[in-house]
Amino acid sequence: QTGMFTYDPGFTSTASCESGLTYIDGEEGVLLHRGYPIGQLAENSNFMEVSYLLLNGELPSAAELENFTYTISRHTMVHEQLSTFYRGFRRDAHPMAIMCGVVGALSAFYHDSTDIADPVQRKIASHRLIAKMPTIAAMAYKYSVGQPFLYPDNKLSYTGNFLRMTFGVPAEEYEVIPAVEKAMDRIFILHADHEQNASTSTVRLAGSSGANPFACIAAGIACLWGPAHGGANEAALNMLKEIGTPDKIPHYIERAKDKNDPFRLMGFGHRVYKNYDPRATVMQSTVREVFDALKVNDPLFETALRLEEIALNDPYFVEKKLFPNVDFYSGIILNAIGFPTTMFTVLFALARTVGWVAQWNEMISDPGQKIGRPRQLYTGPAARDYVGIDKR
Ligand code: SDX
């Protein structure tokens, strides 16, 4: 059943379900959203159009896209009281900690869209989450750097609005650089959805209990934060900084192969892809575009390219089918644009919100949907009688 969680002993660590949103062929390195290849969407589409596709199943007409974009823009502001919520955090709080708290708190501000039995409320909650994530993410950054929050400017695009709220200041005009806006928008597309990954599984499981959509997305954000999942983009850039120059790469390659060393190549490997992650291909080509637009260079990009080349020719990585994933190059781009590493996973969560919301809607809309209840294979002691403490 769509949205049903079935426990299949063949999948010892995941619950599986049916969905029409995203298809992945891990062996071939194929990723389709509602049938459209990620490379074609990244090249030809934009994040609002891909969001519409994920939510509605078809690419929009020009009128449908205009209406959807306008609707989203009407929800970009957050309740003014929410800005007070930020002031409860320390300035040095990790922005992902703030995202978990603030997004979970949204149900306290928008309780008129928490009744999941009402399709109208579900739609409003979905639009609110997609629209407010850029504002909430930008506010988390502004709070961390001690700058004032900027209100959304709906004359800008979804992505341009986010860039201005993040990097603009009240004291001067902020000019969105088209090439940066396009690269940022493409990065959002690459992160929009990815089938039954850990955080989407979390959102679906939370949603299957009937929890309100804001709480479900907050649960997904918490799961995404882990370095084995969405936190890998921050970890990958930190790893490249630690490696530094290409001559140090062999030492780290050997560490990654050493089972006694917890070090892993961050941004490499994947639970499903046993081939090149098609998103990493697009991400790598986007690095140059951003460098050219900003007239910058980053020697870490050369280190990353050399690391990939060495790893892909190393028998260990070849045998274990370890390839760069979506997180390997993204940090280099985000760093060039001006984001601190602590914001990288926040950007992943911002973009993945449309996938989480689309997956949640698909599950909740299924009349046969039941609460998820994966089982465990018991490996503890057989039944036995209680022993009094005087006999232990
Ligand atoms: C994301 O699920 C999704 O779709 C997630 C995601 C999405 O869009 O939602 O794609 C986003 O989370 C991408 C992954 C980001 N994480 C990282 O880049 C962290 C580094 N990667 C590894 O931690 C690891 O590759 C995982 C967690 C991604 C997968 O780990 P698994 O399940 O152990 O991978 P595997 O079974 O394919 O591993 C095969 C072998 C194992 O060794 P053996 O037990 O066979 O001896 O390869 C080893 C692993 O130990 N291995 C690595 C490695 N990744 C796997 N060795 C060194 N460096 C690595 N990066």
Coordinates of C-alpha atoms and ligand atoms in Angstrom, one line a residue:
Q1 CA 0.0 0.0 0.0
T2 CA 1.4 3.5 -0.8
G3 CA 2.7 5.0 2.4
M4 CA 2.4 1.7 4.3
F5 CA 5.5 0.6 6.1
T6 CA 6.1 -3.1 5.5
Y7 CA 8.7 -5.0 7.4
D8 CA 10.7 -7.1 4.9
P9 CA 13.3 -9.3 6.5
G10 CA 15.3 -8.7 3.3
F11 CA 15.7 -5.1 4.4
T12 CA 17.2 -5.6 7.8
S13 CA 17.6 -2.0 8.6
T14 CA 14.9 0.0 6.7
A15 CA 11.2 0.0 6.3
S16 CA 10.1 0.2 2.7
C17 CA 7.0 1.7 1.0
E18 CA 5.6 2.6 -2.4
S19 CA 5.8 6.1 -3.8
G20 CA 5.4 7.8 -7.2
L21 CA 7.7 10.7 -6.5
T22 CA 11.3 9.6 -7.0
Y23 CA 13.0 6.7 -8.7
I24 CA 16.6 5.8 -8.0
D25 CA 18.6 3.1 -9.9
G26 CA 21.7 2.8 -7.6
E27 CA 23.6 0.5 -9.9
E28 CA 23.2 2.8 -12.9
G29 CA 23.3 6.1 -11.1
V30 CA 19.8 7.2 -12.2
L31 CA 17.6 9.6 -10.4
L32 CA 14.1 10.6 -11.7
H33 CA 11.6 12.9 -10.2
R34 CA 8.1 11.9 -11.4
G35 CA 9.9 10.4 -14.4
Y36 CA 12.1 13.4 -15.3
P37 CA 16.0 12.9 -15.0
I38 CA 17.6 15.0 -12.4
G39 CA 20.2 16.2 -14.9
Q40 CA 17.5 17.6 -17.2
L41 CA 15.6 19.3 -14.3
A42 CA 18.9 20.8 -13.0
E43 CA 19.7 22.1 -16.5
N44 CA 16.3 23.3 -17.7
S45 CA 14.0 23.9 -14.7
N46 CA 13.9 25.9 -11.5
F47 CA 13.2 25.1 -7.8
M48 CA 9.6 26.4 -7.8
E49 CA 8.8 24.4 -10.9
V50 CA 10.4 21.2 -9.5
S51 CA 8.5 21.9 -6.2
Y52 CA 5.3 22.0 -8.2
L53 CA 6.2 18.8 -10.0
L54 CA 7.0 16.9 -6.8
L55 CA 3.7 18.1 -5.1
N56 CA 1.4 17.7 -8.1
G57 CA 3.0 15.0 -10.3
E58 CA 3.2 17.0 -13.5
L59 CA 5.3 20.0 -14.8
P60 CA 3.1 23.1 -14.5
S61 CA 1.9 25.3 -17.3
A62 CA 3.2 28.9 -17.3
A63 CA -0.1 30.0 -15.6
E64 CA 0.1 27.2 -13.0
L65 CA 3.7 28.0 -12.2
E66 CA 2.9 31.7 -11.8
N67 CA -0.1 30.9 -9.5
F68 CA 2.0 28.4 -7.4
T69 CA 4.9 30.9 -7.1
Y70 CA 2.5 33.7 -6.1
T71 CA 0.8 31.4 -3.5
I72 CA 4.2 30.4 -2.0
S73 CA 5.2 34.1 -1.9
R74 CA 2.1 34.9 0.2
H75 CA 3.5 32.7 3.0
T76 CA 7.1 33.9 3.2
M77 CA 6.7 36.0 6.3
V78 CA 6.8 34.4 9.8
H79 CA 4.7 35.4 12.8
E80 CA 6.5 38.4 14.4
Q81 CA 6.5 36.6 17.7
L82 CA 8.7 33.9 16.2
S83 CA 11.6 36.3 16.0
T84 CA 11.4 36.4 19.8
F85 CA 11.8 32.6 19.9
Y86 CA 15.3 33.0 18.3
R87 CA 16.4 35.2 21.2
G88 CA 16.2 32.3 23.5
F89 CA 19.2 30.6 21.8
R90 CA 22.8 31.4 22.4
R91 CA 24.3 33.4 19.5
D92 CA 26.8 30.5 19.0
A93 CA 24.0 27.8 18.8
H94 CA 24.4 25.6 15.7
P95 CA 21.9 26.8 13.1
M96 CA 20.6 23.2 12.8
A97 CA 19.7 23.3 16.5
I98 CA 17.8 26.5 15.9
M99 CA 16.0 24.9 12.8
C100 CA 14.9 21.9 14.9
G101 CA 13.4 24.2 17.6
V102 CA 11.9 26.9 15.4
V103 CA 10.3 24.5 12.8
G104 CA 8.9 22.3 15.6
A105 CA 7.4 25.5 17.2
L106 CA 5.6 26.5 14.0
S107 CA 2.6 24.3 15.1
A108 CA 2.2 26.7 18.0
F109 CA 1.8 29.6 15.6
Y110 CA -0.1 28.1 12.8
H111 CA -2.5 25.8 14.5
D112 CA -5.1 26.7 11.9
S113 CA -3.2 24.3 9.5
T114 CA -2.5 21.4 11.7
D115 CA -5.6 19.3 11.2
I116 CA -4.3 16.6 8.9
A117 CA -7.8 15.3 8.2
D118 CA -8.6 18.5 6.3
P119 CA -7.1 18.6 2.8
V120 CA -7.3 22.4 2.7
Q121 CA -5.3 22.7 5.9
R122 CA -2.8 20.1 4.6
K123 CA -2.3 22.2 1.5
I124 CA -1.9 25.5 3.5
A125 CA 0.6 23.8 5.9
S126 CA 2.5 22.4 2.9
H127 CA 2.8 25.9 1.3
R128 CA 3.7 27.5 4.6
L129 CA 6.5 25.1 5.2
I130 CA 8.0 25.5 1.7
A131 CA 7.6 29.3 1.8
K132 CA 8.9 29.9 5.4
M133 CA 12.0 27.7 5.3
P134 CA 14.1 30.3 3.5
T135 CA 13.0 33.0 5.9
I136 CA 13.6 30.7 9.0
A137 CA 17.0 29.6 7.6
A138 CA 18.1 33.2 6.8
M139 CA 17.0 34.3 10.3
A140 CA 19.1 31.4 11.8
Y141 CA 22.2 32.8 10.0
K142 CA 21.4 36.4 10.8
Y143 CA 21.0 35.5 14.5
S144 CA 24.4 33.7 14.5
V145 CA 26.2 36.7 13.1
G146 CA 24.4 39.3 15.2
Q147 CA 22.8 41.1 12.3
P148 CA 19.1 42.2 12.1
F149 CA 16.6 39.9 10.5
L150 CA 15.4 41.1 7.0
Y151 CA 11.8 40.7 5.9
P152 CA 11.1 38.8 2.7
D153 CA 11.0 40.9 -0.5
N154 CA 8.5 39.2 -2.8
K155 CA 9.6 41.1 -5.8
L156 CA 12.5 38.7 -5.8
S157 CA 12.5 35.0 -6.8
Y158 CA 12.2 32.3 -4.2
T159 CA 15.9 31.8 -4.2
G160 CA 16.8 35.5 -4.7
N161 CA 14.7 36.3 -1.7
F162 CA 16.6 33.8 0.4
L163 CA 20.0 35.2 -0.7
R164 CA 18.9 38.7 0.1
M165 CA 17.5 37.8 3.5
T166 CA 20.8 36.0 4.3
F167 CA 23.4 38.3 3.0
G168 CA 21.6 41.7 2.7
V169 CA 21.7 44.4 5.5
P170 CA 19.2 47.2 6.1
A171 CA 22.0 49.8 5.6
E172 CA 22.4 49.1 1.9
E173 CA 20.8 47.8 -1.3
Y174 CA 21.5 44.0 -1.9
E175 CA 22.0 43.0 -5.5
V176 CA 21.3 39.4 -6.3
I177 CA 24.0 38.1 -8.7
P178 CA 22.1 36.1 -11.4
A179 CA 24.7 33.4 -11.8
V180 CA 24.8 32.9 -8.0
E181 CA 21.0 32.8 -7.8
K182 CA 20.9 30.2 -10.6
A183 CA 23.6 28.0 -8.9
M184 CA 21.8 28.3 -5.5
D185 CA 18.5 27.4 -7.2
R186 CA 20.1 24.4 -8.9
I187 CA 21.5 23.2 -5.6
F188 CA 18.0 23.4 -4.1
I189 CA 16.8 21.2 -7.1
L190 CA 19.5 18.7 -6.5
H191 CA 18.5 18.3 -2.8
A192 CA 14.7 18.4 -3.3
D193 CA 13.9 14.8 -2.8
H194 CA 15.6 11.4 -2.7
E195 CA 13.2 8.6 -2.2
Q196 CA 13.2 6.8 1.2
N197 CA 16.4 8.3 2.8
A198 CA 16.7 8.4 6.5
S199 CA 15.2 11.8 7.1
T200 CA 12.3 11.1 4.7
S201 CA 11.7 7.8 6.5
T202 CA 11.6 9.8 9.8
V203 CA 9.0 12.3 8.4
R204 CA 6.8 9.5 7.1
L205 CA 7.0 7.5 10.3
A206 CA 6.2 10.6 12.4
G207 CA 3.4 11.5 10.0
S208 CA 2.0 8.0 10.1
S209 CA 1.0 8.6 13.7
G210 CA -1.0 11.7 12.8
A211 CA 1.5 14.2 14.1
N212 CA 1.1 17.7 12.7
P213 CA 3.1 18.5 9.6
F214 CA 5.4 21.1 11.4
A215 CA 6.4 18.5 14.0
C216 CA 7.0 15.9 11.2
I217 CA 9.3 18.2 9.3
A218 CA 11.2 19.1 12.5
A219 CA 11.8 15.4 13.1
G220 CA 13.2 15.2 9.5
I221 CA 15.5 18.1 10.2
A222 CA 16.8 16.4 13.3
C223 CA 17.6 13.2 11.4
L224 CA 19.2 15.1 8.5
W225 CA 21.7 16.7 10.8
G226 CA 23.7 13.5 11.3
P227 CA 27.1 13.5 9.6
A228 CA 26.3 10.2 7.9
H229 CA 23.3 12.0 6.2
G230 CA 22.8 15.7 5.5
G231 CA 25.6 16.7 7.9
A232 CA 28.0 15.2 5.4
N233 CA 28.3 18.4 3.3
E234 CA 29.6 20.3 6.3
A235 CA 31.9 17.3 7.2
A236 CA 33.2 17.0 3.6
L237 CA 34.4 20.6 3.5
N238 CA 35.9 20.3 6.9
M239 CA 37.7 17.1 5.7
L240 CA 39.0 18.9 2.6
K241 CA 40.3 21.8 4.8
E242 CA 42.0 19.2 7.1
I243 CA 43.6 17.5 4.1
G244 CA 44.7 20.8 2.6
T245 CA 46.9 20.2 -0.3
P246 CA 46.8 17.2 -2.8
D247 CA 50.1 15.8 -1.5
K248 CA 48.4 14.9 1.7
I249 CA 45.6 12.9 0.0
P250 CA 47.4 9.4 0.0
H251 CA 47.6 9.6 3.8
Y252 CA 43.8 10.2 4.2
I253 CA 43.0 7.5 1.5
E254 CA 44.9 5.0 3.7
R255 CA 43.1 6.2 6.8
A256 CA 39.7 5.8 5.1
K257 CA 40.6 2.2 4.2
D258 CA 41.8 1.3 7.7
K259 CA 39.0 -0.5 9.6
N260 CA 40.6 0.5 12.9
D261 CA 40.4 4.2 12.0
P262 CA 37.0 5.8 12.3
F263 CA 37.9 8.3 9.5
R264 CA 35.7 8.0 6.4
L265 CA 35.9 10.1 3.2
M266 CA 33.0 12.4 3.8
G267 CA 30.9 13.0 0.7
F268 CA 31.9 9.5 -0.6
G269 CA 29.7 6.4 -0.6
H270 CA 26.0 5.9 -0.5
R271 CA 23.5 3.4 0.9
V272 CA 21.9 3.1 -2.6
Y273 CA 24.2 4.5 -5.3
K274 CA 26.9 2.0 -6.2
N275 CA 27.7 4.2 -9.1
Y276 CA 28.4 8.0 -9.5
D277 CA 25.6 10.0 -7.8
P278 CA 24.1 12.0 -10.7
R279 CA 23.7 15.0 -8.4
A280 CA 27.5 15.1 -7.8
T281 CA 28.1 15.4 -11.6
V282 CA 25.9 18.5 -11.7
M283 CA 27.4 19.9 -8.5
Q284 CA 31.0 19.5 -9.8
S285 CA 30.2 21.5 -13.0
T286 CA 28.4 24.2 -11.0
V287 CA 31.6 24.9 -9.0
R288 CA 33.3 26.4 -12.0
E289 CA 30.2 28.5 -12.8
V290 CA 30.2 30.0 -9.4
F291 CA 33.9 30.6 -9.3
D292 CA 33.7 32.4 -12.7
A293 CA 30.6 34.5 -11.5
L294 CA 32.3 35.5 -8.3
K295 CA 35.8 35.8 -9.8
V296 CA 37.1 33.6 -7.0
N297 CA 39.0 30.3 -6.9
D298 CA 39.5 27.8 -4.1
P299 CA 42.4 25.5 -4.0
L300 CA 40.2 23.0 -2.1
F301 CA 38.4 22.4 -5.4
E302 CA 41.7 21.1 -7.0
T303 CA 42.2 19.0 -3.8
A304 CA 38.6 17.6 -4.2
L305 CA 39.1 16.8 -7.9
R306 CA 42.5 15.0 -7.2
L307 CA 40.9 13.1 -4.2
E308 CA 38.1 11.9 -6.5
E309 CA 40.6 10.9 -9.2
I310 CA 42.8 8.9 -6.7
A311 CA 39.9 7.3 -4.9
L312 CA 38.2 6.2 -8.1
N313 CA 41.4 4.5 -9.2
D314 CA 42.0 2.8 -5.8
P315 CA 41.0 -0.9 -5.7
Y316 CA 39.4 -0.5 -2.3
F317 CA 36.9 2.2 -3.4
V318 CA 36.4 0.4 -6.8
E319 CA 35.6 -2.9 -5.1
K320 CA 33.3 -1.3 -2.6
K321 CA 31.7 0.9 -5.3
L322 CA 32.3 4.1 -3.4
F323 CA 31.7 7.2 -5.5
P324 CA 31.3 11.0 -4.7
N325 CA 27.8 11.8 -3.6
V326 CA 25.7 14.9 -3.5
D327 CA 27.7 16.2 -0.5
F328 CA 31.2 16.0 -1.9
Y329 CA 31.3 19.2 -4.0
S330 CA 28.3 21.2 -2.6
G331 CA 30.4 22.7 0.3
I332 CA 32.9 24.2 -2.0
I333 CA 30.2 26.1 -3.8
L334 CA 28.4 27.2 -0.6
N335 CA 31.7 28.3 0.9
A336 CA 32.4 30.4 -2.3
I337 CA 29.0 32.0 -2.1
G338 CA 29.8 33.0 1.5
F339 CA 27.9 30.5 3.8
P340 CA 29.7 29.3 6.9
T341 CA 30.0 25.5 7.1
T342 CA 27.4 25.5 9.9
M343 CA 24.8 26.6 7.4
F344 CA 25.4 23.9 4.8
T345 CA 23.0 21.3 6.3
V346 CA 20.4 24.1 6.9
L347 CA 20.4 24.7 3.1
F348 CA 20.0 20.9 2.6
A349 CA 17.0 21.0 5.0
L350 CA 15.5 24.1 3.2
A351 CA 15.6 22.3 -0.1
R352 CA 14.5 18.9 1.1
T353 CA 11.4 20.4 2.8
V354 CA 9.5 20.2 -0.5
G355 CA 10.4 16.5 -0.8
W356 CA 9.5 15.8 2.8
V357 CA 6.2 17.6 2.4
A358 CA 5.4 15.9 -0.9
Q359 CA 6.2 12.5 0.6
W360 CA 4.1 13.3 3.7
N361 CA 1.1 14.4 1.6
E362 CA 1.4 11.2 -0.5
M363 CA 1.2 9.1 2.6
I364 CA -1.5 11.1 4.5
S365 CA -3.7 11.2 1.4
D366 CA -3.8 7.4 1.2
P367 CA -7.0 6.3 2.9
G368 CA -5.4 2.9 3.6
Q369 CA -2.5 4.4 5.4
K370 CA -1.8 3.0 8.9
I371 CA 0.7 4.0 11.6
G372 CA 4.2 2.8 10.7
R373 CA 5.3 0.0 13.0
P374 CA 8.6 -1.6 11.9
R375 CA 9.4 -4.8 14.0
Q376 CA 12.6 -5.9 15.6
L377 CA 14.2 -9.4 15.3
Y378 CA 14.6 -10.2 19.1
T379 CA 18.1 -11.4 20.0
G380 CA 17.9 -11.1 23.8
P381 CA 17.5 -13.9 26.4
A382 CA 14.7 -16.5 26.2
A383 CA 11.8 -16.1 28.7
R384 CA 13.0 -16.6 32.4
D385 CA 11.6 -16.1 35.9
Y386 CA 12.4 -13.1 38.1
V387 CA 15.2 -13.6 40.7
G388 CA 15.0 -11.7 44.0
I389 CA 17.9 -9.3 44.8
D390 CA 19.0 -11.5 47.7
K391 CA 19.7 -14.3 45.2
R392 CA 21.7 -12.3 42.7
Ligands
SDX1 C1 23.2 11.5 2.0 O1 19.9 7.9 1.6 C2 20.0 8.9 0.9 O2 19.4 9.1 -0.2 C3 20.8 10.0 1.5 C4 21.1 11.3 0.6 C5 19.8 12.0 0.3 O3 19.8 12.8 -0.7 O4 18.9 12.0 1.2 O5 21.6 10.8 -0.6 C6 22.0 12.2 1.3 O6 23.0 11.2 3.1 C7 24.4 11.1 1.2 C8 25.4 10.4 2.0 C9 26.2 11.4 2.8 N1 27.1 10.8 3.8 C10 28.4 10.8 3.6 O7 29.0 11.2 2.6 C11 29.2 10.3 4.8 C12 30.3 9.4 4.3 N2 29.7 8.2 3.7 C13 29.7 7.0 4.6 O8 29.4 7.3 5.9 C14 28.8 6.0 3.9 O9 29.1 5.8 2.6 C15 27.3 6.0 4.1 C16 26.8 6.3 5.5 C17 26.7 7.0 3.1 C18 26.8 4.6 3.7 O10 27.5 3.8 4.6 P1 27.4 2.2 4.4 O11 25.9 1.8 4.4 O12 28.3 1.5 5.3 O13 27.9 2.1 2.9 P2 28.2 0.7 2.2 O14 27.4 -0.4 2.8 O15 28.1 1.0 0.8 O16 29.7 0.5 2.6 C19 30.4 -0.5 1.9 C20 31.8 -0.5 2.5 C21 31.8 -0.6 4.1 O17 33.0 -1.3 4.4 P3 32.9 -2.9 4.7 O18 32.0 -3.0 5.9 O19 32.3 -3.5 3.5 O20 34.3 -3.3 5.0 O21 32.5 0.7 2.2 C22 32.9 1.4 3.4 C23 32.0 0.8 4.5 O22 32.7 0.8 5.8 N3 32.6 2.8 3.2 C24 33.5 3.7 3.3 C25 32.8 4.9 3.0 N4 31.5 4.7 2.8 C26 31.4 3.3 3.0 N5 34.8 3.7 3.6 C27 35.5 4.9 3.5 N6 34.9 6.1 3.3 C28 33.6 6.2 3.0 N7 33.0 7.3 2.7

